[in-house]
GROMACS .gro file of C-alpha atoms in nm:
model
  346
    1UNK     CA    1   0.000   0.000   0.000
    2UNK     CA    2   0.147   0.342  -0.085
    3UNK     CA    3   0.189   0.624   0.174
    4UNK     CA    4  -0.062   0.827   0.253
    5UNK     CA    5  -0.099   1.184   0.169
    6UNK     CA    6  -0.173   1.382   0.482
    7UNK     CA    7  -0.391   1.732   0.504
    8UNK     CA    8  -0.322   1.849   0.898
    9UNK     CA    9  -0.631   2.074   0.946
   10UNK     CA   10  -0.586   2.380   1.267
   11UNK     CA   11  -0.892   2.538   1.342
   12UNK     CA   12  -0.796   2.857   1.547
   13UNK     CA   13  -1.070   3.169   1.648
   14UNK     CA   14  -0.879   3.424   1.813
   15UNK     CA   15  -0.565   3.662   1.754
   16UNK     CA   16  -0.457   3.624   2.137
   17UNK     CA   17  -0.300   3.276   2.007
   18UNK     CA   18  -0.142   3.427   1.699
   19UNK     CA   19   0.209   3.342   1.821
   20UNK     CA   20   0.083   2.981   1.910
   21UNK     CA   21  -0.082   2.946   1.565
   22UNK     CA   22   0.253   3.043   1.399
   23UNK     CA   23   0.418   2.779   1.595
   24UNK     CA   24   0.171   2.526   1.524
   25UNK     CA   25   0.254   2.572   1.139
   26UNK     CA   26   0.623   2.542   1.181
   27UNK     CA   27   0.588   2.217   1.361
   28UNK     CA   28   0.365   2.077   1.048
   29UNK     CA   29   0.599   2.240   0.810
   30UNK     CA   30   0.914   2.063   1.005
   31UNK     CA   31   0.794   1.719   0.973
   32UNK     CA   32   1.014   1.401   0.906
   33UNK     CA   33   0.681   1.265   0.680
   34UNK     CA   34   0.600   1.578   0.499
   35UNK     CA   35   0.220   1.716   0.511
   36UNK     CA   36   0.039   1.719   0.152
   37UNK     CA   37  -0.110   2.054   0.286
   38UNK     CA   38  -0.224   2.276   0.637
   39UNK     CA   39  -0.531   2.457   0.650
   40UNK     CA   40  -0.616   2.712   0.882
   41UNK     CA   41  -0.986   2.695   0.934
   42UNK     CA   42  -1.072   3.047   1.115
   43UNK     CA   43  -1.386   3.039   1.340
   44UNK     CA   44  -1.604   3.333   1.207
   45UNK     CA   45  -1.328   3.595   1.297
   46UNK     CA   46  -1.270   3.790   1.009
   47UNK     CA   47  -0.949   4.030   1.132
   48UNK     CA   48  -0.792   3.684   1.208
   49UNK     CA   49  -0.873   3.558   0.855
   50UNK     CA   50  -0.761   3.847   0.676
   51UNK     CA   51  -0.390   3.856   0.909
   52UNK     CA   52  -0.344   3.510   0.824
   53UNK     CA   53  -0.411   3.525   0.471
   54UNK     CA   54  -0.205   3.793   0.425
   55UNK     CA   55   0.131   3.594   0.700
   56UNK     CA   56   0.050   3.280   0.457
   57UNK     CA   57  -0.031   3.460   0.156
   58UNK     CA   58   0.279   3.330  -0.024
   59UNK     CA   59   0.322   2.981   0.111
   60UNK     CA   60   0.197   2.714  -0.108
   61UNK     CA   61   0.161   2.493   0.124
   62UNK     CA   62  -0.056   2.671   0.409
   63UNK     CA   63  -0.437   2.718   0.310
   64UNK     CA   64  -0.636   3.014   0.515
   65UNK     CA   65  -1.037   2.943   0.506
   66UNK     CA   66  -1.328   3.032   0.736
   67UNK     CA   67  -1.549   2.824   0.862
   68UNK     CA   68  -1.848   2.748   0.674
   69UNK     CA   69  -2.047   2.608   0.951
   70UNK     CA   70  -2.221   2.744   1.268
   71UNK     CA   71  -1.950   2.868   1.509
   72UNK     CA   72  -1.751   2.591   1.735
   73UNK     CA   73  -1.495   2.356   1.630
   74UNK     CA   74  -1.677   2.114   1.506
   75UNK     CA   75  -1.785   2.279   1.225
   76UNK     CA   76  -1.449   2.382   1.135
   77UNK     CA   77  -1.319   2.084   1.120
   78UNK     CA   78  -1.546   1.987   0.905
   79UNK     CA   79  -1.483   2.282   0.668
   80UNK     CA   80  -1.117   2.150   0.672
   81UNK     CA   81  -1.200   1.816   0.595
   82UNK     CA   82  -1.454   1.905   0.286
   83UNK     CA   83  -1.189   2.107   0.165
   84UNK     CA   84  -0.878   1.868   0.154
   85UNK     CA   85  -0.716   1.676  -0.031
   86UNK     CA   86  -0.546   1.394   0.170
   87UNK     CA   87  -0.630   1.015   0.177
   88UNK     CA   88  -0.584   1.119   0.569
   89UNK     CA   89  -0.690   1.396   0.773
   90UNK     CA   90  -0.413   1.530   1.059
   91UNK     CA   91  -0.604   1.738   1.333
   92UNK     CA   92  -0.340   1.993   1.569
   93UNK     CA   93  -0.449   2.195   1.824
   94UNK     CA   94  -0.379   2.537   1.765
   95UNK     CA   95  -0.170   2.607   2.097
   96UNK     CA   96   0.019   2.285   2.030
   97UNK     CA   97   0.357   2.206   1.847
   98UNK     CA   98   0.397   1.856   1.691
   99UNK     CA   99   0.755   1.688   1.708
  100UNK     CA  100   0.921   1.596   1.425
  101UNK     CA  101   0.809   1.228   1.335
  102UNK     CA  102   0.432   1.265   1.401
  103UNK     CA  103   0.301   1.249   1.110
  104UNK     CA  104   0.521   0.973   1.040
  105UNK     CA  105   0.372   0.779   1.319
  106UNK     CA  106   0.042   0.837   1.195
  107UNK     CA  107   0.162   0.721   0.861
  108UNK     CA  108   0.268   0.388   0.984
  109UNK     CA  109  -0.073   0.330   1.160
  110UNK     CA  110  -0.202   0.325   0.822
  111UNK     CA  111  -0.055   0.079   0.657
  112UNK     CA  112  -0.274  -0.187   0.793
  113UNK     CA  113  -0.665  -0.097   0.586
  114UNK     CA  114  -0.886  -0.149   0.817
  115UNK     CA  115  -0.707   0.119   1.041
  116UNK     CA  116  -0.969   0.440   1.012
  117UNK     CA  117  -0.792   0.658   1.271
  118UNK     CA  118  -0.490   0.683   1.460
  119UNK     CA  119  -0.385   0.943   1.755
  120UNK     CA  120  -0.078   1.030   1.945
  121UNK     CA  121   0.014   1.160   2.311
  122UNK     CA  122  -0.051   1.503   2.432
  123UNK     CA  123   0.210   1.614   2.625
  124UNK     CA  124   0.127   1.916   2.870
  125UNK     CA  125   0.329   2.261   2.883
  126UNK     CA  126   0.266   2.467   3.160
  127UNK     CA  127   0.268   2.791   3.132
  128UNK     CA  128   0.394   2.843   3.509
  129UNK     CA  129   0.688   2.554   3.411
  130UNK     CA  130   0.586   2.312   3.641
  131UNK     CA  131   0.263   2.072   3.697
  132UNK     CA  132   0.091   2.207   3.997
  133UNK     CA  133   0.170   2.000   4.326
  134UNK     CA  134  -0.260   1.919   4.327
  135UNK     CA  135  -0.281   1.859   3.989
  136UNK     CA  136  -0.355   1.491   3.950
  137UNK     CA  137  -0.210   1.330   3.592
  138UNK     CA  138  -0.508   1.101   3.566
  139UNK     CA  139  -0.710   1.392   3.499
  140UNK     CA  140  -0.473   1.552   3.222
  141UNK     CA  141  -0.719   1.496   2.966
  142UNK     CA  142  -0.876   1.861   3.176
  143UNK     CA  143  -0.624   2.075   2.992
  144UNK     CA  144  -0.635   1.859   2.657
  145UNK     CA  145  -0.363   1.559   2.714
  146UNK     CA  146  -0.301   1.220   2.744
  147UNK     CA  147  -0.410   1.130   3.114
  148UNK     CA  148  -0.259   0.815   3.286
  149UNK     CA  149  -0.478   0.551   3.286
  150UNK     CA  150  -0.429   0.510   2.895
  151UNK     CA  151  -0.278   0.191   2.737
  152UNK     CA  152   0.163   0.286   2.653
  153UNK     CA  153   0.248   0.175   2.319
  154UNK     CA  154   0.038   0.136   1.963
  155UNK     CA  155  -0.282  -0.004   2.118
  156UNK     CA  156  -0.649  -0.032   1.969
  157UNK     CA  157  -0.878   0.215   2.130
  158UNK     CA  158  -1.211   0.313   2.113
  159UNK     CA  159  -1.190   0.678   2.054
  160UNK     CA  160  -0.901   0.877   1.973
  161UNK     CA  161  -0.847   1.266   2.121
  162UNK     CA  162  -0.940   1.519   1.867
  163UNK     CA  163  -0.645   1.779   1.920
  164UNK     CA  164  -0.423   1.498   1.805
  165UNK     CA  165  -0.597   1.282   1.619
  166UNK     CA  166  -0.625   1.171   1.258
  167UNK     CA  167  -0.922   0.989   1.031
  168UNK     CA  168  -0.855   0.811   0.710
  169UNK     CA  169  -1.034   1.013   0.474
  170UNK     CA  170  -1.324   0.693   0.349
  171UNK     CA  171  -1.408   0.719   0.776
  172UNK     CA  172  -1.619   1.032   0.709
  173UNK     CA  173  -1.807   0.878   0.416
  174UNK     CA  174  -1.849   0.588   0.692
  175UNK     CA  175  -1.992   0.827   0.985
  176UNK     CA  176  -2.014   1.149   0.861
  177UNK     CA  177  -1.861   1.495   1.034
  178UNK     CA  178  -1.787   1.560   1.362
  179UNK     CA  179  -2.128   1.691   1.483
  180UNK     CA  180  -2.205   2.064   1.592
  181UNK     CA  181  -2.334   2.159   1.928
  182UNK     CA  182  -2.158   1.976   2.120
  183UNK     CA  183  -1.773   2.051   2.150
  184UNK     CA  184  -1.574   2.340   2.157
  185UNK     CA  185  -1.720   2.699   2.121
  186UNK     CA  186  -1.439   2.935   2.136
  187UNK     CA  187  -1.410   3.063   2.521
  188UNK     CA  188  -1.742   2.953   2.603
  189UNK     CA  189  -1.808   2.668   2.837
  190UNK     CA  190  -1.550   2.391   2.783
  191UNK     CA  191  -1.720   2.106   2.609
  192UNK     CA  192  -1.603   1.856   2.429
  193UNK     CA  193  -1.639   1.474   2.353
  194UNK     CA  194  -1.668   1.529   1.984
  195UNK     CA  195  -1.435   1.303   1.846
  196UNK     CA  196  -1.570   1.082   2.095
  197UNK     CA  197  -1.941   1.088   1.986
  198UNK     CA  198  -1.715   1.052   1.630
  199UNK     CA  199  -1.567   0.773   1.648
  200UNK     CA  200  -1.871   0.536   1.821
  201UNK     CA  201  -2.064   0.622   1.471
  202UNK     CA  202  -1.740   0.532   1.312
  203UNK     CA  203  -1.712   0.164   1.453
  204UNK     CA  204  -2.091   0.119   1.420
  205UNK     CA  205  -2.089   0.225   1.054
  206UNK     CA  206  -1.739   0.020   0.974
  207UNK     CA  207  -1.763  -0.280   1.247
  208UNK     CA  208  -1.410  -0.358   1.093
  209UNK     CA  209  -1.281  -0.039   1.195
  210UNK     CA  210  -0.948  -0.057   1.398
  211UNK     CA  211  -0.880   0.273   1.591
  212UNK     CA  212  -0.544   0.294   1.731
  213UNK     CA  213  -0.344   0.545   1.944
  214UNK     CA  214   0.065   0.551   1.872
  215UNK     CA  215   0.208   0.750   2.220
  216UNK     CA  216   0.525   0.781   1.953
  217UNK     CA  217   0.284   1.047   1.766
  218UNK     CA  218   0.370   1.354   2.020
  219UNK     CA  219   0.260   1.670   2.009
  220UNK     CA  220   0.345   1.940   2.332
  221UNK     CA  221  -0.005   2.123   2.428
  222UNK     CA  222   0.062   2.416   2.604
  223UNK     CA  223  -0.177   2.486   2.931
  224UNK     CA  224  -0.174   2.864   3.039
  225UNK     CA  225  -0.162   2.995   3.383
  226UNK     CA  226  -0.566   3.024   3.426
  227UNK     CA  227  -0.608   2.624   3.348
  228UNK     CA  228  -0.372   2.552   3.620
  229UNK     CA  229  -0.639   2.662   3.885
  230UNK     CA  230  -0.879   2.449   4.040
  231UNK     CA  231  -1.191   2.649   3.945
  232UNK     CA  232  -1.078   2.572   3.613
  233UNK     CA  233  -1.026   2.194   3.632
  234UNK     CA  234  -1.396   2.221   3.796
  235UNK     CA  235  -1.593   2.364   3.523
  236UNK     CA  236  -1.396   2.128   3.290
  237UNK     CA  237  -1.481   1.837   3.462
  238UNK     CA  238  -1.857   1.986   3.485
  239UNK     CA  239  -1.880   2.047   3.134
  240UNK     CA  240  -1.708   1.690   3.037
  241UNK     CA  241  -2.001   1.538   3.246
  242UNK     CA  242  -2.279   1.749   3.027
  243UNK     CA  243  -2.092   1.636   2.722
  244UNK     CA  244  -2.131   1.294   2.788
  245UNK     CA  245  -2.482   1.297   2.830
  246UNK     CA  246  -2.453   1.400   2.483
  247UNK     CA  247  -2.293   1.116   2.387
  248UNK     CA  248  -2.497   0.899   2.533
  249UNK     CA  249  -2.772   1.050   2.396
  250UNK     CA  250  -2.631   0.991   2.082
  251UNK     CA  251  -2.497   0.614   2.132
  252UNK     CA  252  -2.659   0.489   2.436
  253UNK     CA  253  -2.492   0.497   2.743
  254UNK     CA  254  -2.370   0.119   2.709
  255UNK     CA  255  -2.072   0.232   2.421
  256UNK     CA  256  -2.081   0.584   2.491
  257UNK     CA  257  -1.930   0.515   2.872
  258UNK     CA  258  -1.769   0.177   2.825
  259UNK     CA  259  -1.403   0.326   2.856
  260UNK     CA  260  -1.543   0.599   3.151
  261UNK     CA  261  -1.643   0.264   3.363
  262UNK     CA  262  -1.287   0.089   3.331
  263UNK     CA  263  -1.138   0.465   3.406
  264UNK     CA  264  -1.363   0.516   3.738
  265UNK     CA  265  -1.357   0.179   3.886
  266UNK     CA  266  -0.926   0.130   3.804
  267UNK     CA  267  -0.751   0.442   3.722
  268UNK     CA  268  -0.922   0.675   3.954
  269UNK     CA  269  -0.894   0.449   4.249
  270UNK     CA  270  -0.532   0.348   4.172
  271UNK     CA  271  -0.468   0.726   4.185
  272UNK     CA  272  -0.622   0.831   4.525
  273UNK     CA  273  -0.419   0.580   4.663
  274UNK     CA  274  -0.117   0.700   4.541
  275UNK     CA  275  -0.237   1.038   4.625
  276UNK     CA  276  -0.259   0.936   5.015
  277UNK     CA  277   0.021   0.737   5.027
  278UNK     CA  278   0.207   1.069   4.903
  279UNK     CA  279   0.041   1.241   5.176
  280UNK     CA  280   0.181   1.020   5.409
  281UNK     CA  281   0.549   1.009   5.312
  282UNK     CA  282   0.498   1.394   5.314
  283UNK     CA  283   0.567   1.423   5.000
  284UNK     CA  284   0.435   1.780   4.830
  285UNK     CA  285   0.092   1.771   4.688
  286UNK     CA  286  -0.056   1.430   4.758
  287UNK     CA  287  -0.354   1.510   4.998
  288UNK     CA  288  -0.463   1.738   4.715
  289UNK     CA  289  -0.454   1.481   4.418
  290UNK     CA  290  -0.650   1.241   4.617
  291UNK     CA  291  -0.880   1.539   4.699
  292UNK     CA  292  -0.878   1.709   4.355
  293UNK     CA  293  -0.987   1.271   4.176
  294UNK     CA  294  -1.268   1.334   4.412
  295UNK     CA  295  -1.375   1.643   4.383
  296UNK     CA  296  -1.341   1.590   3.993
  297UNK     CA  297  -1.527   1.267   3.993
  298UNK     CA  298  -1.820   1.418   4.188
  299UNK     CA  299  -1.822   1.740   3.962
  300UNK     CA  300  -1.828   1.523   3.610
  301UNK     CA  301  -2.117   1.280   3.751
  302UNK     CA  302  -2.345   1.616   3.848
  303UNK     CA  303  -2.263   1.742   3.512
  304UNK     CA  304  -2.370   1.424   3.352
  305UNK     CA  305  -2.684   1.379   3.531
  306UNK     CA  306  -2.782   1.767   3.465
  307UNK     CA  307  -2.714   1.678   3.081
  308UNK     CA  308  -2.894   1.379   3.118
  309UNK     CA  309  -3.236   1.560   3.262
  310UNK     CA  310  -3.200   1.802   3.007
  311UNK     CA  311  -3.145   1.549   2.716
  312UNK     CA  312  -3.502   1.379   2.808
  313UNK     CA  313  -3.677   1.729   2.791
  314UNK     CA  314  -3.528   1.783   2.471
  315UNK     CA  315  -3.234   2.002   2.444
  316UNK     CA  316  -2.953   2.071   2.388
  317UNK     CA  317  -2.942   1.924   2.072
  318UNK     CA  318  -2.678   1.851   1.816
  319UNK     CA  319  -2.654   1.777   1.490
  320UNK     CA  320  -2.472   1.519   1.246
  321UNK     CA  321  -2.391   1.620   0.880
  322UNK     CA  322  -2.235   1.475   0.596
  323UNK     CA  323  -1.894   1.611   0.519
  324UNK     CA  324  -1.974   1.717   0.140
  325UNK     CA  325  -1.685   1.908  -0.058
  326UNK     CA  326  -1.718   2.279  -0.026
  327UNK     CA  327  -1.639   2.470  -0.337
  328UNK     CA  328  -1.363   2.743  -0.270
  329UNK     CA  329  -1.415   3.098  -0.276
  330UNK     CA  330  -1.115   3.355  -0.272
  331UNK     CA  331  -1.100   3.516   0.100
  332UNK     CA  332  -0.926   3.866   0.169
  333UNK     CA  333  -0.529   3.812   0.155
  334UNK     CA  334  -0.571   3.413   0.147
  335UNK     CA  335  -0.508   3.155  -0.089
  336UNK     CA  336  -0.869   2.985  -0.018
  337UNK     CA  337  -1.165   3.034   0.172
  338UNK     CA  338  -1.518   2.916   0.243
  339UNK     CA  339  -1.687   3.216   0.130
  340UNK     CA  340  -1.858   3.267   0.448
  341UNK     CA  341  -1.780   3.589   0.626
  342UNK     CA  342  -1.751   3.680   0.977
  343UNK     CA  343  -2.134   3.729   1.161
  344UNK     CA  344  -2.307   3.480   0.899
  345UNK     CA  345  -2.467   3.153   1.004
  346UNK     CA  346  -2.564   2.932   0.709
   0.00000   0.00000   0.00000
């Protein structure tokens, strides 16, 4: 089987991660396994479109396009994927920086045809240069990395994690896109789950389907100071539990928590111990991990039953789409775009 081409799509919405976003692009554009193409999928942000089209405006291999859904990150990843031209679709954070042989790692994954997707690890960067003492790693997956808890190695998964993540391109004729209303909204409340809620229609649609995670595929996330505070890690946890009502919504709570069971009844357990024998070796931070699992644990399971009551009266609701190609349209400054500008909802 020949190598596949790779699109890496970045969705990005504000100007306060400019320097990020330029970084993100020099990672892609460093690779060992070269990318066929990045896009730069702007959330409805039109001075952010226009700068980037006109920092990109030359580069041949960096596309700038809005979104052409309804606002969040789910639709513009869905603009990136209608719009690319790889047999695989790379997805990078836009505050992350990918090391050198990532893509190749996704590459390999692919070699094998009934792989449909294939993510990496997440490493964190904190912005004060240090984890917090309190800051338990089985909960990592609150500022967007790879938690402990997850399998080392190239193991078979049942969802990959969307800000580095990446879908053979036949999985969205399979599933469809990732669906709106329920992840990411710029700095509204931190949802998520998408790729989640992804992938179960994946492995229903293609029963074959093999999802994998390489931890060789690394990418360096970077966390700033205000996610390094509890009330932070509180509303995340809070809004993971309203996202997976979602999901379960969606797929039924049977698949859509089958991995959250193993990860409450092991990992989290595992890690309060370790979190109290810590506290009594004195050793810095323990009693707060153990407390911080807790507190986490109860926070996500009154978010999910809140979702939950809501979901049986009816909202929120999302919505699944096919991922259709979008015909370009020339954007200020860029080389592409969408054709839909800043304050329109289609």
């Amino acid at each position: 089987m020949r190598d596949p081409g790779i699109s890496v799509v970045i969705c990005v919405y504000t100007e306060d991660r400019w320097e990020d976003i330029l970084a993100a692009v020099s990672s892609v554009r460093a690779q060992s396994y070269p990318a066929l193409e990045t896009l730069l999928v702007v959330d409805h942000n039109q001075a952010l479109l226009e700068r980037l089209g006109r920092a990109y405006q030359e580069a041949g291999d960096v596309r700038v396009l809005a979104n052409a859904g309804p606002r969040g990150l789910s639709a513009g990843r869905n603009t990136g994927v209608a719009v690319s031209h790889g047999d695989v679709i790379a997805f990078l954070d836009d505050d992350a920086v990918a090391e050198r042989d990532w893509l190749r790692r996704f590459a390999e994954g692919y070699t094998d045809p009934r792989v449909m997707a294939v993510g990496g690890r997440t490493l964190p960067v904190w912005a004060s240069g240090r984890r917090p003492a309190w800051f338990p790693e089985e909960f990592d997956w609150v500022v967007g990395c790879t938690y402990r808890g997850l399998p080392p190695g190239r193991v078979r998964v049942r969802n990959v994690l969307g800000g580095n993540a990446s879908f053979r391109r036949t999985a969205f004729d399979a599933a469809g896109g990732f669906a709106t209303g329920i992840g990411r909204d710029g700095d509204r409340r931190p949802l998520g789950c998408e790729e989640t809620e992804l992938c179960i229609r994946l492995t229903r649609g293609r029963p074959d389907a093999v999802l994998l995670i390489d931890d060789r595929a690394v990418i360096h996330h970077r966390v700033p100071a205000a996610r390094e505070h509890f009330a932070y890690f509180r509303t995340r946890a809070y809004a993971e539990g309203l996202s997976k009502a979602l999901v379960a919504r969606s797929v039924g709570a049977a698949k859509g928590l089958e991995s959250e069971r193993r990860y409450t009844t092991r990992v989290l357990p595992a890690g309060i111990a370790r979190g109290l024998r810590d506290a009594l070796l004195a050793r810095p931070g323990g009693a707060g991990r153990a407390g911080a699992i807790v507190a986490g644990v109860l926070t996500a399971a009154g978010g999910y039953a809140v979702g939950s009551v809501r979901a049986r009266r009816g909202g929120p609701a999302f919505s699944v789409v096919p991922v259709a190609p979008v015909a370009p349209a020339r954007t200020p400054g860029s080389d592409t775009g969408t054709g839909t500008e800043e304050g329109e909802r289609p």
